[in-house]
Structure formats: structure tokens, C-alpha cells
XYZ file of C-alpha atoms in Angstrom:
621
model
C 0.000 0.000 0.000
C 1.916 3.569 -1.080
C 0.719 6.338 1.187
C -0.354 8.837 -1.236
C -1.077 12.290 -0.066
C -3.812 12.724 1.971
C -5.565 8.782 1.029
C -5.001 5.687 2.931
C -5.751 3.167 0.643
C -7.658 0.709 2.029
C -8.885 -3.115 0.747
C -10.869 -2.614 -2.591
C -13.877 -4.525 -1.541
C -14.209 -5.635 -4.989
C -15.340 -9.055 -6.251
C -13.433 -10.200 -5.689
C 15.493 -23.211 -31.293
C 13.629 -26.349 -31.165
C 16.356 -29.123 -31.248
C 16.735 -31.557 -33.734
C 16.213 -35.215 -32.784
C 19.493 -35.708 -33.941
C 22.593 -34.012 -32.609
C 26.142 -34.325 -34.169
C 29.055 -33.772 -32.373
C 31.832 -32.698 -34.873
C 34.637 -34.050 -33.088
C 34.379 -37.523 -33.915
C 32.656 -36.618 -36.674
C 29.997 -38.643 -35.032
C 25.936 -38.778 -35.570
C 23.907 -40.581 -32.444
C 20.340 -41.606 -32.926
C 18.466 -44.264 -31.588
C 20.344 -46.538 -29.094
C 23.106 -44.774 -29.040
C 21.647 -41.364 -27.998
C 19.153 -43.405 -25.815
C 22.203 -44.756 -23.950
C 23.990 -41.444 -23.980
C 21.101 -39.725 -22.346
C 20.792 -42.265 -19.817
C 24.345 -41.735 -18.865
C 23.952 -37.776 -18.691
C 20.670 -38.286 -16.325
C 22.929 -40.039 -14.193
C 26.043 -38.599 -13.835
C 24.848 -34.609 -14.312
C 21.321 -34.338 -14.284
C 20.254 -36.211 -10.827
C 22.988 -35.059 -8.608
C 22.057 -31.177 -9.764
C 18.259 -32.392 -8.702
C 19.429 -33.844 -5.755
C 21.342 -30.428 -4.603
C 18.489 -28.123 -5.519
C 16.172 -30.645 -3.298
C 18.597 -30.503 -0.593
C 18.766 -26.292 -0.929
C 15.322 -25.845 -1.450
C 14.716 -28.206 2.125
C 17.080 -26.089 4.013
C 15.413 -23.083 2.974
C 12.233 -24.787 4.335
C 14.102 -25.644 7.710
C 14.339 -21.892 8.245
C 12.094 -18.985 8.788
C 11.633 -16.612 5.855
C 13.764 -13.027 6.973
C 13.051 -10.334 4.666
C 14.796 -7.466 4.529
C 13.297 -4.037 2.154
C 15.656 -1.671 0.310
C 15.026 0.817 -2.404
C 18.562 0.516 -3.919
C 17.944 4.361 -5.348
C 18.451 5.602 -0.738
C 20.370 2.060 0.205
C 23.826 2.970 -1.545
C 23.366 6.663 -1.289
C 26.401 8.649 0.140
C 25.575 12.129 -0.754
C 24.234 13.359 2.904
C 23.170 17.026 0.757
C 19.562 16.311 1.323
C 18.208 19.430 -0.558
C 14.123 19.546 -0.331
C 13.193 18.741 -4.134
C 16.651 17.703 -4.605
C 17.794 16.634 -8.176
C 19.748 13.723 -9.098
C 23.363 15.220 -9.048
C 22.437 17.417 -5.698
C 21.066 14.739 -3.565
C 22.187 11.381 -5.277
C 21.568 8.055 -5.628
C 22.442 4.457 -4.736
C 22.898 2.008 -7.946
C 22.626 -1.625 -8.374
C 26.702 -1.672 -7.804
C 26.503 -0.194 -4.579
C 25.302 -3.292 -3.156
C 28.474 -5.105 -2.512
C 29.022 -8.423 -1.464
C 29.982 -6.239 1.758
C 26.745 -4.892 1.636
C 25.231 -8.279 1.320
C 27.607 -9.437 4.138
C 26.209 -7.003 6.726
C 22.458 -8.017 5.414
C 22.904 -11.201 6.556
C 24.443 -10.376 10.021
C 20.537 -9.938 10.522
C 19.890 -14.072 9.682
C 17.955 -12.655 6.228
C 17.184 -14.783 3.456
C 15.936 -13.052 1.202
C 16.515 -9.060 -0.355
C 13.103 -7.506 -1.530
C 14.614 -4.730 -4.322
C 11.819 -2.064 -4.220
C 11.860 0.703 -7.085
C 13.798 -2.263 -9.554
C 11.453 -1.372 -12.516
C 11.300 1.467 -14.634
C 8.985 4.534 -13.445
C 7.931 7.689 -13.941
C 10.888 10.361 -13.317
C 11.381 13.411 -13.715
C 14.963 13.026 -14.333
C 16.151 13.675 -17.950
C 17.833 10.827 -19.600
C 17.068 11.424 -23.471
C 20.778 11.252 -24.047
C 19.242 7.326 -23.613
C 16.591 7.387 -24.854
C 14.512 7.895 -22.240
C 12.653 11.056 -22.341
C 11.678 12.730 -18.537
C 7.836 12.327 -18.047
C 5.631 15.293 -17.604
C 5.747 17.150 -13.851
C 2.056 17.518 -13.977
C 1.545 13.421 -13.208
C 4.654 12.564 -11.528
C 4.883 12.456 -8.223
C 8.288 14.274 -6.232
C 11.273 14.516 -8.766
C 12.351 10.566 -8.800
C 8.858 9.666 -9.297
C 6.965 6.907 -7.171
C 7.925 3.800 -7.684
C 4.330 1.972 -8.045
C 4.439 4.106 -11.441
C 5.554 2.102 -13.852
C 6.341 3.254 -17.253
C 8.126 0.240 -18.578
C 7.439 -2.924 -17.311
C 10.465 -4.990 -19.144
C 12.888 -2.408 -18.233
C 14.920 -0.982 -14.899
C 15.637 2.344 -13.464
C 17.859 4.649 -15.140
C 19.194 6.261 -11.940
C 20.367 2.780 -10.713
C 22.887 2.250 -12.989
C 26.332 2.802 -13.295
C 26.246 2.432 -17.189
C 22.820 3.210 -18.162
C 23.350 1.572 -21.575
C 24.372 -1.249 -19.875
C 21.673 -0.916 -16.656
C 20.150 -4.229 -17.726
C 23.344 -6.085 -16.985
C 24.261 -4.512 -13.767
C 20.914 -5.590 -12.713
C 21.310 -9.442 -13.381
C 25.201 -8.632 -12.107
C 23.242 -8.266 -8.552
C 20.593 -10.949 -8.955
C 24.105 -13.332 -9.200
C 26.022 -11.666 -6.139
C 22.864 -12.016 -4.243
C 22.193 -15.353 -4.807
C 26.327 -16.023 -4.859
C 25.803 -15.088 -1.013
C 22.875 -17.860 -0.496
C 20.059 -14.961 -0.416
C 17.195 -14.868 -2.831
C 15.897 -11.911 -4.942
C 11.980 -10.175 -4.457
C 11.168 -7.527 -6.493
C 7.827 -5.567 -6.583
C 5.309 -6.800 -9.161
C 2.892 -3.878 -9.935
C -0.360 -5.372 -11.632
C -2.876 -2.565 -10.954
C -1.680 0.159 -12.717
C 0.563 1.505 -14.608
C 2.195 5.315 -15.141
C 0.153 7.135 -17.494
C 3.135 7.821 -19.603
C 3.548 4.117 -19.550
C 5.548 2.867 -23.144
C 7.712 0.235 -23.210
C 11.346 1.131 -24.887
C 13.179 -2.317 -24.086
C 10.139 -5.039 -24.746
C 10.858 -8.043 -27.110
C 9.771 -7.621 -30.409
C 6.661 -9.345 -30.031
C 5.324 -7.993 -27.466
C 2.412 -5.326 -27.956
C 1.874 -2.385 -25.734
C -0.623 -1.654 -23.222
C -3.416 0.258 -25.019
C -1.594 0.035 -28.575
C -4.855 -2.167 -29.783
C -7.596 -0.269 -27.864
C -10.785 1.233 -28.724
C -11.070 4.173 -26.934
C -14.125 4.906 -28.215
C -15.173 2.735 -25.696
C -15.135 3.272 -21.732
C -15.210 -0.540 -21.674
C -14.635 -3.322 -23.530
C -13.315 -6.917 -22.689
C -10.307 -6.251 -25.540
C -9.042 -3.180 -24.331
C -6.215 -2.586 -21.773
C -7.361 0.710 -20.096
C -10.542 2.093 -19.291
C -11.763 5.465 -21.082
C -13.764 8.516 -20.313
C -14.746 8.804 -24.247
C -14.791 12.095 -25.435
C -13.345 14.005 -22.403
C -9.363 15.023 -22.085
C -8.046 14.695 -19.206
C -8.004 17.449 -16.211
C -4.764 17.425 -14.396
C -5.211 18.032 -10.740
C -3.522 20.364 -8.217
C -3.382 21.164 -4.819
C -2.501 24.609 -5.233
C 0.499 24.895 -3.679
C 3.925 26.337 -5.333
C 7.279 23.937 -4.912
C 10.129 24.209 -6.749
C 8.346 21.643 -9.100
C 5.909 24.451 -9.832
C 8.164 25.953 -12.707
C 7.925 22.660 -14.723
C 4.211 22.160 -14.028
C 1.594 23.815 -16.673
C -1.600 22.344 -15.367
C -2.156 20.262 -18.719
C -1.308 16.760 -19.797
C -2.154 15.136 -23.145
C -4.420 12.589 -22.345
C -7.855 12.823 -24.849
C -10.083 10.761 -24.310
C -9.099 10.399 -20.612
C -8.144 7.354 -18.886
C -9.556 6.284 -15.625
C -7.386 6.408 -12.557
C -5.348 3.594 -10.792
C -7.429 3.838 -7.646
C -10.295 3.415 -9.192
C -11.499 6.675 -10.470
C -13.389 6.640 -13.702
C -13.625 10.406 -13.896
C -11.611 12.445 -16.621
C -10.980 14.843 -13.567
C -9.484 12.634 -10.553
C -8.244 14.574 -7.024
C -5.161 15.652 -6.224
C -5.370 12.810 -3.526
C -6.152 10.270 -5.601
C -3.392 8.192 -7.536
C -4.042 10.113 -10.547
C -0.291 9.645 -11.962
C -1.487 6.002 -12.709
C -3.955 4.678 -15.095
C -6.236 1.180 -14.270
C -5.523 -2.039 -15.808
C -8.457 -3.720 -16.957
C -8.651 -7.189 -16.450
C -11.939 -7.664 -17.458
C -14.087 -6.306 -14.544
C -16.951 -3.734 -15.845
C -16.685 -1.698 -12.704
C -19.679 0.529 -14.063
C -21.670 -1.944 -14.984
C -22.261 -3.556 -12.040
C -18.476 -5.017 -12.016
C -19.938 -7.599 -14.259
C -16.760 -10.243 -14.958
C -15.398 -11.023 -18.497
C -12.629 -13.853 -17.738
C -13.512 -16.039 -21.060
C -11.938 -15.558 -23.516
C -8.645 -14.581 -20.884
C -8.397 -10.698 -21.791
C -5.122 -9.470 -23.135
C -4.339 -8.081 -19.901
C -3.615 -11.724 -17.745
C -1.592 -12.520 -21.030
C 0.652 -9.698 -21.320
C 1.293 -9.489 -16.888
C 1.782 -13.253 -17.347
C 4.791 -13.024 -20.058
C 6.091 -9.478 -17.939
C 6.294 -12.444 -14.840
C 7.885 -15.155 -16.358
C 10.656 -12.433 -18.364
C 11.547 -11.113 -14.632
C 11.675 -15.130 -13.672
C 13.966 -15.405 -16.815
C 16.226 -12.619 -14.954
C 16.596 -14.633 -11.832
C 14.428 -13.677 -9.316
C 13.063 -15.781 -6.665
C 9.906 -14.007 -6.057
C 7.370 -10.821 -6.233
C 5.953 -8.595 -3.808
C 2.419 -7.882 -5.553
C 1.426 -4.286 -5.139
C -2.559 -3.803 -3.841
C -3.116 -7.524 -4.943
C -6.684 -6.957 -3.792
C -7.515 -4.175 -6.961
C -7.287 -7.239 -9.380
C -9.520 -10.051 -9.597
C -8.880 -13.185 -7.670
C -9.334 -15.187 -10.864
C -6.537 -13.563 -12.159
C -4.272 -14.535 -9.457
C -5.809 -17.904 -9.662
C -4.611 -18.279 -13.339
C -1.306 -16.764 -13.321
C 1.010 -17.558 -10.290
C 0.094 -21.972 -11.137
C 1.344 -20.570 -14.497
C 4.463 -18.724 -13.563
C 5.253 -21.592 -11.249
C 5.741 -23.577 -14.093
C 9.559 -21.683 -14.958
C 10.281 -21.899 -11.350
C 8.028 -23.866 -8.514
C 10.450 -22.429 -5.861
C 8.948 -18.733 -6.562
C 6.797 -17.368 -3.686
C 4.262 -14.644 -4.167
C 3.616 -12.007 -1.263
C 0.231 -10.126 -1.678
C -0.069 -6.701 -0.452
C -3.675 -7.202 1.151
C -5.924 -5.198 3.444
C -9.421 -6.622 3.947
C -9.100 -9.706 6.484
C -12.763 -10.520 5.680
C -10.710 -11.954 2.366
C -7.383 -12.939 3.340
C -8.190 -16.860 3.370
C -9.203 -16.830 0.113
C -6.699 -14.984 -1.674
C -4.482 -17.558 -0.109
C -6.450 -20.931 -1.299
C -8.454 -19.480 -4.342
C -5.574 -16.944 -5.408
C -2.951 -19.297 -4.757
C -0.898 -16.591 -2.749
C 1.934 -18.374 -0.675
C 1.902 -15.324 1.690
C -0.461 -12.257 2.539
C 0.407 -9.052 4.859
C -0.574 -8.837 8.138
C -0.803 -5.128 8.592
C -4.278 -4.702 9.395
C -4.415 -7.020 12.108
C -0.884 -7.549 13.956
C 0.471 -4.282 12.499
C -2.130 -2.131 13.462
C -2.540 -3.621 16.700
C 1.306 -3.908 17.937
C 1.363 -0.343 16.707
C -1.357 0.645 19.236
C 1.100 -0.849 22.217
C 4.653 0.519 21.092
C 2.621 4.015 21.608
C 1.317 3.165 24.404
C -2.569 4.313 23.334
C -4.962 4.302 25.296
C -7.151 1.759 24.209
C -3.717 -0.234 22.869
C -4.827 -3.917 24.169
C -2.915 -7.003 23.679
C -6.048 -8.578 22.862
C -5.360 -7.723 19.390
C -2.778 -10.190 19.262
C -4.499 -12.654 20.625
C -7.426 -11.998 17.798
C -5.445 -12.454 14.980
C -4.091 -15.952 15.722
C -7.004 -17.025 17.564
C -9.495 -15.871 15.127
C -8.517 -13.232 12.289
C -5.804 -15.754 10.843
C -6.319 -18.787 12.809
C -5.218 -21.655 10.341
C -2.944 -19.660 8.203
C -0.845 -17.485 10.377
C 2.500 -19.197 9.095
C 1.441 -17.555 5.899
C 0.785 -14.114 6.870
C 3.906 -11.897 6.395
C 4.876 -9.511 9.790
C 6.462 -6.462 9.926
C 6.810 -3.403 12.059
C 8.225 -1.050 9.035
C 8.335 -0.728 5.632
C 7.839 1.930 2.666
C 4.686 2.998 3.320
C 4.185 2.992 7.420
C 5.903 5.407 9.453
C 9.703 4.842 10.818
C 9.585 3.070 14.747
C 11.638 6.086 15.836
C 9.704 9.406 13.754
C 8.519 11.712 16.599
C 5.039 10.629 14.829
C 5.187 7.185 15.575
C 6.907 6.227 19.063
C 10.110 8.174 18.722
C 12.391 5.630 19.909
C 12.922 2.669 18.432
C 13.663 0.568 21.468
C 10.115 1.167 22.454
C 8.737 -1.259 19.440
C 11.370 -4.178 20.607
C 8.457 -6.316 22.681
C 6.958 -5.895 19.445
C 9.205 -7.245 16.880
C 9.757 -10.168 19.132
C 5.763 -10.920 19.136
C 6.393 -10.203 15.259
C 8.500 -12.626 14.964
C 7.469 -16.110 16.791
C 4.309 -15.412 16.493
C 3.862 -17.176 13.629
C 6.247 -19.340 11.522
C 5.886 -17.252 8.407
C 8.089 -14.424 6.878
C 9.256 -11.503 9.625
C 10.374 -8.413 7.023
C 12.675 -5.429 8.207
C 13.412 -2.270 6.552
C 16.879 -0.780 5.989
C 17.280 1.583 8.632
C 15.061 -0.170 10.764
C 17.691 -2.005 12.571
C 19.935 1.271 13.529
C 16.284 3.372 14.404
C 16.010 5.613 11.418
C 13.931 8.294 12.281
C 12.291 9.312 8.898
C 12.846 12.920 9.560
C 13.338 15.894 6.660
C 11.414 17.519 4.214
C 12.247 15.496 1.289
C 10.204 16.768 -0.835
C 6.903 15.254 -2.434
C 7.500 12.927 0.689
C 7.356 15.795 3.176
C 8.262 15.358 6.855
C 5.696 12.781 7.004
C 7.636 10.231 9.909
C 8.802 8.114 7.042
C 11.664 7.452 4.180
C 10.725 8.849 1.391
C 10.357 6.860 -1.636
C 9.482 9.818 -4.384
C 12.567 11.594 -3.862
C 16.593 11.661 -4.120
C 17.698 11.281 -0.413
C 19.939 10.403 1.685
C 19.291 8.423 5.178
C 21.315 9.102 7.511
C 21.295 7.008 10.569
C 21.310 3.582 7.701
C 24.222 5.921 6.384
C 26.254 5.792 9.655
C 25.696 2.048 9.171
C 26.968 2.258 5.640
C 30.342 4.064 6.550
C 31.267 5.045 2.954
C 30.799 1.992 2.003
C 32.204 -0.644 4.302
C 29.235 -1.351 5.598
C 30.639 -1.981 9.387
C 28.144 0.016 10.982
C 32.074 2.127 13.072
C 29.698 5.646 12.771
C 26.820 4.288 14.641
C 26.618 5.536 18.316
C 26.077 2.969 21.656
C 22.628 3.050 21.182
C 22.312 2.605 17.767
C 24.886 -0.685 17.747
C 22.872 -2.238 20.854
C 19.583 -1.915 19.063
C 21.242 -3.598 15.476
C 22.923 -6.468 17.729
C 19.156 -6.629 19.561
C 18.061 -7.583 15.856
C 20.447 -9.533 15.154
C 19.918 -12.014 18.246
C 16.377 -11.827 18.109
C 16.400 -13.088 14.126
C 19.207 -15.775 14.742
C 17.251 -17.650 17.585
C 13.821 -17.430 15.878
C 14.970 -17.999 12.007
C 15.780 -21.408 12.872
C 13.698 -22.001 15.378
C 11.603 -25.761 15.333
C 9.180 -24.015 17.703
C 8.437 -21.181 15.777
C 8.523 -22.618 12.206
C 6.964 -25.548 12.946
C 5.226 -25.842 16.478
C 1.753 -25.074 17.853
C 0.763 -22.136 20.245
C -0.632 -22.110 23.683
C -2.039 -18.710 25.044
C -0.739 -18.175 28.760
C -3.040 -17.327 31.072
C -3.526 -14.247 32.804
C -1.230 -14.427 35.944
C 0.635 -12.680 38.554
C 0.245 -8.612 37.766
C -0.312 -9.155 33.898
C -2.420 -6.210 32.667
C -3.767 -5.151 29.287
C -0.212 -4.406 27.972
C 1.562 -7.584 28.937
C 1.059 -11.125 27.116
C 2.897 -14.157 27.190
C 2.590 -17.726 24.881
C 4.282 -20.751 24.356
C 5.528 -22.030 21.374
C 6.522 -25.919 20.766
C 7.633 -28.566 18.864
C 8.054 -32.124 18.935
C 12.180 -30.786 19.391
C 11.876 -27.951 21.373
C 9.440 -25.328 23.772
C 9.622 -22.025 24.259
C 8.133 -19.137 26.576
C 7.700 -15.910 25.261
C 6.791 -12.740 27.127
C 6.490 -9.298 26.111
C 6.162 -6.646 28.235
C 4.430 -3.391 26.741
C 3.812 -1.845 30.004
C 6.212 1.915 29.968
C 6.422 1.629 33.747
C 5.342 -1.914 35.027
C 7.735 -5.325 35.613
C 5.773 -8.199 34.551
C 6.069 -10.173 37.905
C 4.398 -13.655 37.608
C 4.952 -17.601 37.682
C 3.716 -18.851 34.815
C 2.207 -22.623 34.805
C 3.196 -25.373 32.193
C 0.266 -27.427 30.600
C 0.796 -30.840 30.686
C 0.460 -31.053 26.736
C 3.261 -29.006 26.571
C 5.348 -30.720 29.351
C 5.348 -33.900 27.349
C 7.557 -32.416 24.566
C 11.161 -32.908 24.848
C 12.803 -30.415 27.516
C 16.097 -27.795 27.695
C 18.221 -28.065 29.980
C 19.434 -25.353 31.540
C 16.348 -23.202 31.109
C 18.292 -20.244 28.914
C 17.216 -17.003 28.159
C 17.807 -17.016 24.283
C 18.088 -13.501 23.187
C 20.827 -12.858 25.581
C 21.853 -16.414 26.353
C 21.552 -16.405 30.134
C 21.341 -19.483 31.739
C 18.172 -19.362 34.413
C 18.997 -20.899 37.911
C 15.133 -22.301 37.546
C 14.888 -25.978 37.946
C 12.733 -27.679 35.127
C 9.213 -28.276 36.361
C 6.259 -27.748 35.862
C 6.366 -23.217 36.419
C 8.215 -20.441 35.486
C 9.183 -17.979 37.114
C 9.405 -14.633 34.826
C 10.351 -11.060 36.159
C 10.085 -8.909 33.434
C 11.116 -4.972 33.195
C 9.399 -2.759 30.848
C 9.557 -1.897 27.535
C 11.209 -5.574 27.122
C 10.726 -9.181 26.293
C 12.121 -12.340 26.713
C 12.386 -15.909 24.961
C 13.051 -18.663 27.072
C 13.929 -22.190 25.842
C 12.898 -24.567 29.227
């Protein structure tokens, strides 16, 4: 979900060279065919072909042993040096990170944190204002971009990559796939975003393959819907570009007009040839056969161009190397869709996951078995909720937590992904969110052993970057921005220039990053986490609204966790062991795992737990 200026967007609540079968080998001068090549294939099956099987089984099983860490960079603000940080900042004032920035250093210190796999936000080409023509590539028109780098979740080319990432932009392509292979030369696997939605409404494709046909090249627009076209129209009107009214140093490219006629109706829905300022009006809807007007009457047979043309973008990126796709606002497209493709994509790869950006819970269950989603966020449940208790709200409850595995995702919860930051939600430590980020740690523990499915950090995250700075189009809205050139400065101090040793962070800012790290190493490989059940502890001792406490275990292991929320309570309590839970094999010592204390508690059949506040603990008994 991409904050966009004044809208939360919420769930849609829509309805949802062929060989030869002989092959000569000029050497001997020799021709097989029949037994010959029958043996010879045979031999190759057997000496090359099963041992490679037998490795990939073996990799793709440890992956499976493991709990999936994500970790979220926008390589345009991951690599970036330049600490300028000019509001409205161009290119050469402010700077920006490139593909080649991300070192195998880089990758080093990314897996300090136990992370898997690297989600590459921003990867695909999108609207800019930044002038590359010298290329090519023309800058889009100020009146529908948004901030000078453009959003990301506008994509103007969907077979192509960011200009401003590349070293060589002739060559930007390769440096690209030159990352997909250090990544993955470092054991970590590659997510990039996969917009279906919408696209920028510049949107034309420079680097397609020759067969492929543009969005909209074939449409009649003489039509506001029709099962063959790619966009929606608003026949016979042009569109009306809007504006808040407010000058920024933007203002002097900006004429009020863009050459849209007959208009085309807006990513967020909109089928108005005049869409708000607040409304995502630098993107035009895909149509993928839904008559939204017309009662949102579905046209799925024949398949509409659209499923075709997202299918072949998916399998190209696939082609590239990467292991997955974050799908923007997976709700806004048809469940049918999803359905179709991913079975399909899965055919080039079965190891690729899909992530769906959701927001409706009444629907999460079936986007996961209908639209064959192997994960879904969890942001309006856990999010929201954990949110509530790192500020310490009044009505903040840990009752939310235990409605989302007890009820909301009770089933599935090791396939809903958590997180406590990313792109779109406010920074942990912006003054607008809790304004330190030790105060969300009970939370990312909860986060992560909750459940046994994906945790996710953002860069910065780790070292409590505080979002703060007039960007630009991003404003000093508690988070990174993602429109602009910036630089980041506390992930910066991390960076060091490019060593990526983290020698410029203060005290604080090391504890907190080593925090992380401890807290990811003991539950990424966890038995109890990935694999066990959950019991709900009991209210005991002084537990109040803020503090909770559950057991996780495993036919190999048990664990207690506790998380203290409470700003000025200890947790003081003895907490009692069910005797389902006894009978599973036992630790001994009883340790404290995220600082690896050994407790002087005997095992039996209570705990013990005195717990300060603002803190958390995981103890393996």
C-alpha cells in the first residue's frame, strides 16, 4: 500500500530453437540416434542431471528448515552517500544508490541480521522526472509525476529498470542481473515488486521483445469498456490534471495540462476524466476484465489481453533470476486472475513465492487458497494492533494479538507476512510514531514467533532511522521517502562510505542492530516457531492489558515468550506449564535465548518470569 497524499488506501472490496532429434558432435565426426543417444542420455541423467536435482532438493529443504527473513531496500536511498539532502533535490544534488553499490559487503552485513531473502523495491522502470534522453529515455511530464524521482508503483516500462540505478545506463540491464548473481552467490534470494494494478500514465515500453504489444496500442477508446481493451476510457473528455494549489520548486515545470484525450480512468479506481489531487491520478487502471460501471460484471472467457501480457512481464523477470514478487494492492485485481497466473508462472520456477499486499481480512483466506498466494500481509491485524502498544494508546490492548491468531488468521498465520516497518508505514523512531525505536522491541519479538511465516525489516530499521526531513513530495511525514533523491542518515552511519561496518553508529544505535540480530538468529531457525503449535498463557501474577505471554513448541523444542508493553510496570508472575506441553522434549538449563543467560530455575512444571518494561524475553525450558 503507497501512502499517497492525503488517502489511505484501504482493501478494494471488490469481487473479488527447437532441437533436432538428432545431434552431431563434430569431433568424432559422429551422428547418435536411436540406441546410441538413448544410452547417452541415460548416462547424462545419471552422472549430471540427478545429482544437480538432488542439490536443488537438498537447498530448497534447508530453505524450508528456516524462517523466511526479509529485509526491504530501495537501492535508489540504500547505496546513497551524498548526505546534501536538498528539499526537491535533483539527481546530481542529492544522489543516488545504484545496483553496484550493493556489494558483497553490503550483502555481508544483510545477513548479520539471519535474512534470506533481499526484496529490491523501485527495480522497474517509473515515472521520473529526471532527464535521460541522451538514452533514450525522455523525462515524463511534472504535472503526473509524483516528487522529482517519481513513485515507484508508477511504472512506465514494465520490461525495463531504473535509469538512476545504474552505473552504465546503456548497460543498466546487466548490472541488474550482475546483482541478482552476487545475491544469490551469497545464499540470499531476490523479491522484487510486481505492480499489476496500474501503470504510469506515460507508460511505453522502450526495451520489450519484439513481439510484445503495448498496453493500449490495440484499444478502442471509443469505448469506456470493452473486454479487448487494456485501459478504461472517459470517451470524449481530455483529461483534467489536478492540483493542490500549492507552489514547490516543481511548480516551474508544471503547466496544469497533460495530453491525455479521451481520458483514462485512474489507478485507484477513479473513472472520472478529472481525478483529485489525492487520488493516484499519476497512474492509469488495468483492466482485467471487470466492468466496474456496470455492475463489475466479470469477463474472464476468452482470458483478456491483460492476464496474457502481466503473465509473459512475470515469467521475463523469472527469466532474470528472481526468486519471487511482492504484488502491489493484490486486492484491486480479480482473484481469478491470481488464480490463473502464479500456477502458471510456477511452471519456470516452482520455488517462486508470491507475497500479496492485502488489506481486507474478511478476504485474506481466500486470496491464499483461491488466489494461490503463498503469503499475505498482516498489517491490518498484527500491524495495526502492535502499533497501538509501542505508543502506548490508550485503548492499545494485547487482545489484538491474541485476535489475529485465535481468530482473524487462525489456520494460516504461518502464511501471513509480519512487519513493524516498511515503505509505506511510518519509521519506529519518527517523533510521529513512538520516537524511539527501542520502544517497538516487545513488538518485533511478538512479530517474529508469532507465527512461523516471513518476519520483514526495513533498511534503517535495525539502527532506528527516524524518517525525519522535508524530502520533498515525501514531506516530513515520519517516514523514508520513496518519491525523492535522499539520503538516510542514521542507515548511512551504518553504511560508513561503504564498508558497511556500521564504526559511525553511536552505543545506542549498535545495541539496538545487535538486539536484531539475536532476536532473528534464535527465531529464524527455530523448530518451535517454524513448525510448532501455540498455547495462550493465562492471565497471571500482575499481567495487565499491555503484557502477554505464549508458548511455542515442537516435537524438538518449547519455548516461553513474554512481552512486556507496560512503559512503567515489571511483569512479575509464575507462569504454569500445561501438561500437553510438558510432554515435549525439555532444555536443559532453562536459557534465556536472546541474551543467552542461563536461568537458575529448575525444570518443572512453572516459570518464574520477572520482566522490566519496555522488554521481552524468549526462554527455551
Amino acid at each position: 500500500m503507497r501512502k499517497i497524499k492525503g488517502i489511505k488506501a484501504e482493501g478494494s472490496g471488490l469481487k473479488s530453437k527447437t532441437l533436432s532429434n538428432r545431434r552431431c558432435y563434430s569431433a568424432q565426426s559422429l551422428c547418435l540416434s536411436g540406441s546410441n543417444k538413448k544410452w547417452l542420455f541415460i548416462l547424462f541423467f545419471i552422472v549430471i542431471i540427478l545429482p544437480i536435482s538432488s542439490f536443488a532438493q537438498k537447498q530448497r529443504l534447508k530453505m524450508n528448515d528456516k524462517q523466511i527473513v526479509i529485509y526491504q531496500l530501495l537501492p535508489r536511498l540504500f547505496g546513497n552517500k551524498n548526505t546534501t539532502n536538498i528539499s526537491y533535490g535533483t539527481i546530481e544534488q542529492n544522489g543516488s544508490g545504484k545496483f553496484n553499490d550493493i556489494t558483497d559487503k553490503a550483502l555481508d552485513g544483510i545477513k548479520e541480521l539471519h535474512v534470506n531473502y533481499i526484496w529490491y523495491t523501485g527495480v522497474l522502470a517509473h515515472a521520473s522526472l529526471t532527464d535521460y534522453a541522451t538514452y533514450g529515455i525522455k523525462p515524463d511530464d511534472a504535472d503526473v509525476v509524483k516528487g522529482r524521482a517519481g513513485s515507484p508503483y508508477a511504472i512506465r516500462d514494465y520490461y525495463d529498470v531504473d535509469p538512476d540505478l545504474a552505473v552504465d545506463i546503456k548497460n543498466r540491464m546487466k548490472e541488474f542481473e550482475a546483482l541478482v548473481k552476487r545475491t544469490h552467490a551469497k545464499n540470499l534470494k531476490v523479491l522484487i515488486d510486481f505492480v499489476p494494478n496500474h501503470v504510469a500514465r506515460s507508460y511505453h515500453s522502450g526495451a520489450k521483445p519484439k513481439d510484445v504489444i503495448d498496453f493500449g496500442a490495440d484499444d478502442d477508446v471509443s469505448k469506456a469498456f470493452s473486454t479487448k481493451n487494456d485501459f478504461y476510457y472517459i470517451p470524449r473528455q481530455a483529461l483534467v490534471v489536478p492540483t493542490n494549489g500549492q507552489k514547490t520548486p516543481l511548480s516551474v515545470l508544471q503547466d496544469g495540462k497533460f495530453d491525455e484525450n479521451p481520458a483514462k480512468a485512474t489507478g485507484n479506481n477513479v473513472f472520472s476524466a478529472q481525478p483529485r489531487y489525492d487520488d493516484w491520478y499519476e497512474t492509469i487502471k488495468l483492466n482485467y476484465g471487470v466492468d466496474y460501471q456496470n455492475g463489475e460484471k466479470e469477463y474472464f472467457d476468452p482470458i483478456p489481453p491483460v492476464w496474457l501480457k502481466m503473465r509473459d512481464i512475470l515469467i521475463f523477470w523469472t527469466n532474470k533470476g528472481v526468486d519471487g514478487f511482492r504484488c502491489d494492492m493484490a486486492e484491486m485485481v480479480p482473484i481469478a486472475f491470481w488464480n490463473w497466473v502464479i500456477p502458471q508462472v510456477k511452471k519456470s520456477n516452482p520455488d517462486l513465492i508470491f507475497i500479496g499486499e492485502a488489506y481486507n481480512p474478511k478476504v485474506y483466506k481466500q486470496y491464499l487458497d483461491e488466489g494461490k498466494f503463498d503469503y499475505l500481509y498482516d498489517k491490518v491485524g498484527l500491524y495495526d494492533g502492535l502499533k497501538r502498544l509501542i505508543r502506548n494508546e490508550p485503548n492499545a490492548d494485547v487482545k489484538d494479538i491474541r485476535f489475529i491468531w485465535q481468530q482473524e488468521s487462525a489456520g494460516f498465520g504461518h502464511r501471513m507476512l509480519r512487519f513493524l516497518e516498511n515503505h509505506d508505514e511510518e519509521r519506529i523512531a519518527s517523533a510521529g510514531f513512538a520516537g524511539k525505536a527501542e520502544l517497538a522491541l516487545p513488538a518485533m519479538v511478538i512479530s517474529a514467533t508469532l507465527g512461523g511465516g516471513p518476519v520483514m525489516l526495513y533498511f534503517g530499521q535495525d539502527v532506528g532511522e527516524p524518517g525525519k526531513g522535508q524530502e520533498g513530495y515525501g514531506g516530513d511525514d515520519n517516514r523514508t521517502t520513496i518519491f525523492d533523491y535522499w539520503g538516510v542518515p542514521n542507515h548511512q552511519k551504518w553504511m560508513n562510505g561503504g564498508l558497511f561496518d556500521g564504526h559511525k553508529l553511536n552505543a545506542a544505535q549498535q545495541n539496538l542492530r545487535a538486539y536484531y540480530k539475536e532476536l532473528l538468529k534464535v527465531t529464524s531457525t527455530s523448530d518451535a516457531v517454524i513448525n510448532g503449535k501455540i498455547y495462550e498463557v493465562p492471565v497471571t501474577g500482575n499481567m495487565n492489558k499491555r503484557m502477554y505471554a505464549f508458548i511455542r513448541y515442537s516435537g524438538k523444542q518449547r519455548l516461553l515468550v513474554v512481552a512486556n508493553f507496560d512503559r512503567d510496570q515489571t511483569l512479575t508472575a509464575k507462569i504454569e506449564i500445561p501438561e500437553e506441553v510438558l510432554k515435549v522434549k525439555s532444555s536443559s538449563p532453562v536459557t534465556e535465548l536472546l541474551t543467552d543467560r542461563k536461568l537458575n530455575i529448575p525444570a518443572g512444571t512453572s516459570i518464574p518470569v520477572n520482566l522490566a518494561p519496555v522488554s521481552a524475553q524468549v526462554i527455551e525450558f
